[in-house]
Amino acid sequence: MSNTSEPPSPNKGRTFLDRLASVFHEEELQDRESVLAMLTEARRRNVLDDETFSMMEGALAVSETRAGDLMVPRSQVNAVDLSEPREVWLPKLIESGHSRLPAVEDDIDNVLGILHAKDLLKILMDPTTNPKTLLRPARFIPETQPINVLLRDFKETRSHLALVIDEFGSISGLITIEDVLEQIVGEISDEFDHDDNLSNIVTDGEGRWRVKAITPIEQFNEYFDSDLRDDYCETIGGLITDRFEHVPHTGEIIEEKGFRFRILLGDDRQARLLSVERAE
């Protein structure tokens, strides 16, 4: 009788944690879906809690997200126009509540630098101070830059803000480190965030809109003169989730009554931000 036996399976005797760790050492890594499947199993076994799972899922998604997906569009960028009298731009800077704003001259495409709010004290104490001498260098990135590359750039340069440019070199938007981190950890609120409906729907000026998932369906219909309905949901995010019949993932697309919805931000529990355009 032969004593020949099959070689033992490389997974035999390995615990689930061993296999989970091996994924991140690329021993079993095949694609993003296999990593998500392993993480989902870890959550099912209570190795990971829901919050940790959501952050890890968001971290995996950053390599597939581009600066153009998360940026504040050009039409919504707050900037200080130093060609205007100080009496005009200074109150605007204070009212914005932002710690950093691009400083421009005449036009947003003519960026001089970044003005920090903490330098306001120098300007207020000495009206003769030339604000141009206080400007920090502005950073410019293409719309196509992956968010994981941008996050590394923010870390290495200790920057918090970058201006996004299109292929012709014009300013197409602005992105902050907070925007990037929210992709991973979820929405970050601070004392300057306002819980109102004014920012629920924002146009990017190119036939597309960014719509927060918490936008009431009634507000969406009023804005777009549409007639979306759902018997079980009150928000546009709830309606879209109901149409998908699962919690949609970042990048998924669906059409509904003449509109094309793409998930810009989301996690394992909910969609958070949608890109909307009229379907032809």
Short mmCIF file of C-alpha atoms in Angstrom, two decimals:
data_model
loop_
_atom_site.label_atom_id
_atom_site.label_comp_id
_atom_site.label_asym_id
_atom_site.label_seq_id
_atom_site.Cartn_x
_atom_site.Cartn_y
_atom_site.Cartn_z
CA MET A 1 0.00 0.00 0.00
CA SER A 2 1.38 3.34 -1.00
CA ASN A 3 2.05 5.94 1.66
CA THR A 4 1.83 8.69 -0.91
CA SER A 5 -0.49 11.44 0.23
CA GLU A 6 -1.51 14.78 -1.20
CA PRO A 7 0.44 17.77 0.06
CA PRO A 8 -1.34 19.64 2.79
CA SER A 9 -3.38 22.67 1.75
CA PRO A 10 -1.55 25.94 2.37
CA ASN A 11 -4.63 27.13 4.23
CA LYS A 12 -4.82 24.09 6.53
CA GLY A 13 -4.36 25.02 10.14
CA ARG A 14 -4.51 28.73 9.39
CA THR A 15 -6.91 30.80 11.41
CA PHE A 16 -9.21 33.38 9.91
CA LEU A 17 -6.99 36.14 11.30
CA ASP A 18 -3.97 34.53 9.61
CA ARG A 19 -5.77 34.62 6.27
CA LEU A 20 -6.96 38.19 6.86
CA ALA A 21 -3.41 39.30 7.59
CA SER A 22 -2.12 37.51 4.50
CA VAL A 23 -4.42 39.56 2.32
CA PHE A 24 -2.59 42.70 3.32
CA HIS A 25 0.74 40.99 2.65
CA GLU A 26 -0.54 40.28 -0.89
CA GLU A 27 -0.23 36.50 -0.48
CA GLU A 28 -3.86 35.95 -1.44
CA LEU A 29 -4.72 39.35 -2.88
CA GLN A 30 -6.32 39.08 -6.28
CA ASP A 31 -8.52 42.16 -6.61
CA ARG A 32 -10.45 44.71 -4.59
CA GLU A 33 -13.51 42.46 -4.48
CA SER A 34 -11.57 39.65 -2.79
CA VAL A 35 -10.34 42.06 -0.12
CA LEU A 36 -13.87 43.35 0.47
CA ALA A 37 -15.15 39.80 0.72
CA MET A 38 -12.54 39.01 3.37
CA LEU A 39 -13.38 42.18 5.30
CA THR A 40 -17.10 41.41 5.08
CA GLU A 41 -16.42 37.97 6.55
CA ALA A 42 -14.35 39.60 9.29
CA ARG A 43 -17.24 41.87 10.16
CA ARG A 44 -19.67 38.95 10.14
CA ARG A 45 -17.45 37.18 12.67
CA ASN A 46 -17.26 40.38 14.78
CA VAL A 47 -13.52 40.66 14.15
CA LEU A 48 -14.28 44.13 12.78
CA ASP A 49 -17.05 46.43 13.98
CA ASP A 50 -19.26 48.34 11.54
CA GLU A 51 -17.36 51.62 11.92
CA THR A 52 -13.97 50.01 11.27
CA PHE A 53 -15.36 48.11 8.28
CA SER A 54 -16.76 51.33 6.78
CA MET A 55 -13.42 53.11 7.17
CA MET A 56 -11.51 50.23 5.60
CA GLU A 57 -13.99 50.11 2.72
CA GLY A 58 -13.58 53.86 2.24
CA ALA A 59 -9.80 53.50 2.28
CA LEU A 60 -10.02 50.88 -0.47
CA ALA A 61 -12.20 53.18 -2.56
CA VAL A 62 -9.81 56.15 -2.57
CA SER A 63 -7.60 54.67 -5.30
CA GLU A 64 -10.64 54.52 -7.59
CA THR A 65 -11.73 58.10 -6.84
CA ARG A 66 -10.37 61.14 -8.65
CA ALA A 67 -10.00 64.74 -7.49
CA GLY A 68 -12.68 65.76 -9.96
CA ASP A 69 -15.16 63.48 -8.18
CA LEU A 70 -14.81 65.18 -4.79
CA MET A 71 -13.89 68.78 -5.58
CA VAL A 72 -16.04 71.81 -4.86
CA PRO A 73 -16.93 72.97 -8.39
CA ARG A 74 -15.61 76.27 -9.70
CA SER A 75 -18.97 78.02 -9.40
CA GLN A 76 -19.02 77.31 -5.64
CA VAL A 77 -15.40 78.21 -4.79
CA ASN A 78 -15.04 81.03 -2.28
CA ALA A 79 -12.06 83.19 -3.17
CA VAL A 80 -10.62 86.52 -2.05
CA ASP A 81 -10.30 88.97 -4.95
CA LEU A 82 -7.45 91.26 -3.98
CA SER A 83 -8.26 93.59 -6.88
CA GLU A 84 -11.28 94.69 -4.86
CA PRO A 85 -11.00 97.23 -2.04
CA ARG A 86 -10.08 95.79 1.35
CA GLU A 87 -13.47 96.91 2.66
CA VAL A 88 -15.10 94.52 0.19
CA TRP A 89 -13.02 91.33 0.38
CA LEU A 90 -12.13 91.39 4.08
CA PRO A 91 -15.73 91.00 5.36
CA LYS A 92 -16.27 88.20 2.81
CA LEU A 93 -13.22 86.34 4.12
CA ILE A 94 -14.37 86.68 7.73
CA GLU A 95 -17.95 85.65 6.91
CA SER A 96 -16.86 82.53 5.00
CA GLY A 97 -15.65 80.85 8.20
CA HIS A 98 -12.90 79.04 6.27
CA SER A 99 -9.36 78.87 7.58
CA ARG A 100 -7.84 79.13 4.09
CA LEU A 101 -9.05 80.74 0.89
CA PRO A 102 -7.50 81.17 -2.56
CA ALA A 103 -6.47 84.76 -3.26
CA VAL A 104 -7.06 85.86 -6.85
CA GLU A 105 -6.81 89.01 -8.88
CA ASP A 106 -9.76 89.92 -11.12
CA ASP A 107 -10.45 86.32 -12.14
CA ILE A 108 -10.39 82.96 -10.39
CA ASP A 109 -7.99 81.63 -13.03
CA ASN A 110 -5.46 84.25 -11.87
CA VAL A 111 -4.56 82.69 -8.53
CA LEU A 112 -1.95 84.60 -6.51
CA GLY A 113 -1.73 82.19 -3.57
CA ILE A 114 -3.54 81.04 -0.44
CA LEU A 115 -4.52 83.43 2.33
CA HIS A 116 -4.72 81.96 5.84
CA ALA A 117 -7.36 83.27 8.23
CA LYS A 118 -4.77 83.49 11.01
CA ASP A 119 -3.02 86.21 9.01
CA LEU A 120 -6.14 88.37 9.31
CA LEU A 121 -4.88 89.61 12.67
CA LYS A 122 -1.87 91.22 10.99
CA ILE A 123 -4.12 92.88 8.43
CA LEU A 124 -6.59 94.10 11.06
CA MET A 125 -3.89 95.42 13.38
CA ASP A 126 -1.96 97.16 10.62
CA PRO A 127 -4.17 98.38 7.73
CA THR A 128 -1.03 99.24 5.73
CA THR A 129 -0.09 95.55 5.51
CA ASN A 130 -0.01 94.34 1.92
CA PRO A 131 -1.97 91.06 1.93
CA LYS A 132 0.05 89.80 -1.03
CA THR A 133 3.09 89.53 1.22
CA LEU A 134 1.18 87.09 3.46
CA LEU A 135 0.15 84.64 0.76
CA ARG A 136 1.30 81.02 0.83
CA PRO A 137 1.99 79.12 -2.42
CA ALA A 138 -1.03 77.53 -4.05
CA ARG A 139 -0.98 73.88 -5.12
CA PHE A 140 -2.51 72.83 -8.42
CA ILE A 141 -3.56 69.28 -9.29
CA PRO A 142 -5.32 67.76 -12.32
CA GLU A 143 -8.91 66.57 -12.15
CA THR A 144 -7.71 63.03 -12.83
CA GLN A 145 -5.36 62.77 -9.84
CA PRO A 146 -6.27 59.74 -7.69
CA ILE A 147 -7.33 60.63 -4.17
CA ASN A 148 -4.79 58.27 -2.57
CA VAL A 149 -1.99 60.13 -4.41
CA LEU A 150 -3.46 63.46 -3.31
CA LEU A 151 -3.65 62.34 0.31
CA ARG A 152 0.03 61.37 0.22
CA ASP A 153 0.83 64.74 -1.35
CA PHE A 154 -1.11 66.59 1.35
CA LYS A 155 0.82 64.67 4.01
CA GLU A 156 4.26 65.21 2.48
CA THR A 157 3.77 68.92 1.80
CA ARG A 158 1.68 69.60 4.92
CA SER A 159 -0.93 71.20 2.70
CA HIS A 160 -4.63 71.31 3.41
CA LEU A 161 -6.01 72.67 0.15
CA ALA A 162 -5.40 72.25 -3.57
CA LEU A 163 -6.87 73.89 -6.63
CA VAL A 164 -8.09 71.49 -9.30
CA ILE A 165 -7.36 72.34 -12.92
CA ASP A 166 -8.75 70.98 -16.18
CA GLU A 167 -6.76 69.90 -19.23
CA PHE A 168 -6.51 73.52 -20.40
CA GLY A 169 -5.09 74.79 -17.10
CA SER A 170 -8.26 76.57 -15.97
CA ILE A 171 -9.52 76.27 -12.43
CA SER A 172 -12.31 73.70 -12.32
CA GLY A 173 -12.66 73.41 -8.55
CA LEU A 174 -11.09 73.14 -5.13
CA ILE A 175 -10.45 70.20 -2.83
CA THR A 176 -9.36 70.05 0.81
CA ILE A 177 -7.85 67.39 3.00
CA GLU A 178 -11.18 67.26 4.82
CA ASP A 179 -12.89 66.22 1.57
CA VAL A 180 -10.41 63.35 1.21
CA LEU A 181 -10.68 62.20 4.82
CA GLU A 182 -14.48 62.23 4.63
CA GLN A 183 -14.21 59.66 1.85
CA ILE A 184 -12.59 57.33 4.41
CA VAL A 185 -14.15 58.14 7.77
CA GLY A 186 -17.46 59.70 6.79
CA GLU A 187 -18.74 63.23 7.09
CA ILE A 188 -16.75 65.56 9.34
CA SER A 189 -18.74 68.43 10.80
CA ASP A 190 -17.29 71.53 12.36
CA GLU A 191 -18.58 74.76 13.84
CA PHE A 192 -18.82 76.36 10.41
CA ASP A 193 -20.97 73.66 8.82
CA HIS A 194 -24.61 74.64 8.46
CA ASP A 195 -27.44 72.14 8.53
CA ASP A 196 -29.60 73.75 5.86
CA ASN A 197 -30.93 72.78 2.47
CA LEU A 198 -29.08 75.45 0.49
CA SER A 199 -26.07 73.25 -0.19
CA ASN A 200 -27.97 70.01 -0.82
CA ILE A 201 -27.89 70.53 -4.60
CA VAL A 202 -24.84 72.12 -6.21
CA THR A 203 -24.28 72.58 -9.94
CA ASP A 204 -20.85 72.06 -11.46
CA GLY A 205 -21.77 74.12 -14.52
CA GLU A 206 -21.37 71.22 -16.99
CA GLY A 207 -24.86 69.76 -17.02
CA ARG A 208 -24.25 67.81 -13.82
CA TRP A 209 -25.18 68.40 -10.22
CA ARG A 210 -23.88 67.11 -6.90
CA VAL A 211 -26.75 66.10 -4.69
CA LYS A 212 -26.48 65.07 -1.05
CA ALA A 213 -28.23 61.78 -0.38
CA ILE A 214 -30.11 63.40 2.52
CA THR A 215 -31.86 65.80 0.11
CA PRO A 216 -35.63 65.45 0.52
CA ILE A 217 -37.33 64.08 -2.60
CA GLU A 218 -39.69 67.05 -2.44
CA GLN A 219 -36.75 69.48 -2.64
CA PHE A 220 -35.22 67.51 -5.53
CA ASN A 221 -38.50 67.62 -7.46
CA GLU A 222 -38.92 71.32 -6.84
CA TYR A 223 -35.37 72.08 -8.01
CA PHE A 224 -35.50 69.93 -11.16
CA ASP A 225 -39.23 70.23 -11.86
CA SER A 226 -39.37 66.45 -11.72
CA ASP A 227 -41.82 63.91 -10.36
CA LEU A 228 -39.82 61.28 -8.47
CA ARG A 229 -41.85 59.27 -5.99
CA ASP A 230 -41.24 56.58 -3.39
CA ASP A 231 -43.80 55.24 -0.97
CA TYR A 232 -41.19 54.18 1.58
CA CYS A 233 -38.51 56.89 1.49
CA GLU A 234 -38.32 60.64 2.05
CA THR A 235 -34.81 61.34 0.73
CA ILE A 236 -33.28 61.02 -2.71
CA GLY A 237 -30.62 58.71 -1.28
CA GLY A 238 -33.33 56.44 0.10
CA LEU A 239 -35.13 56.41 -3.24
CA ILE A 240 -31.96 55.46 -5.14
CA THR A 241 -31.12 52.73 -2.62
CA ASP A 242 -34.65 51.38 -3.01
CA ARG A 243 -34.22 51.26 -6.80
CA PHE A 244 -30.87 49.45 -6.52
CA GLU A 245 -32.43 47.01 -4.03
CA HIS A 246 -29.11 47.05 -2.16
CA VAL A 247 -26.88 49.66 -0.55
CA PRO A 248 -25.15 51.13 -3.62
CA HIS A 249 -21.38 51.30 -3.81
CA THR A 250 -19.22 54.19 -4.99
CA GLY A 251 -19.24 54.36 -8.79
CA GLU A 252 -22.52 52.50 -9.35
CA ILE A 253 -24.94 54.11 -11.83
CA ILE A 254 -28.69 53.90 -12.20
CA GLU A 255 -31.29 55.79 -14.25
CA GLU A 256 -34.68 56.85 -12.95
CA LYS A 257 -37.34 58.90 -14.74
CA GLY A 258 -34.99 60.82 -17.02
CA PHE A 259 -32.11 61.21 -14.55
CA ARG A 260 -28.81 59.38 -14.35
CA PHE A 261 -27.50 58.94 -10.80
CA ARG A 262 -23.90 57.98 -10.01
CA ILE A 263 -22.76 57.29 -6.46
CA LEU A 264 -19.86 59.61 -5.63
CA LEU A 265 -19.58 58.82 -1.94
CA GLY A 266 -21.00 56.04 0.13
CA ASP A 267 -20.20 53.35 2.62
CA ASP A 268 -21.55 49.95 3.60
CA ARG A 269 -24.65 51.47 5.16
CA GLN A 270 -25.70 54.34 2.94
CA ALA A 271 -25.02 56.51 -0.08
CA ARG A 272 -23.88 60.00 0.90
CA LEU A 273 -23.26 61.99 -2.27
CA LEU A 274 -24.67 61.60 -5.79
CA SER A 275 -23.73 62.95 -9.20
CA VAL A 276 -26.90 63.70 -11.18
CA GLU A 277 -27.40 64.46 -14.85
CA ARG A 278 -30.32 64.32 -17.19
CA ALA A 279 -30.37 61.09 -19.19
CA GLU A 280 -30.72 61.56 -22.93
#
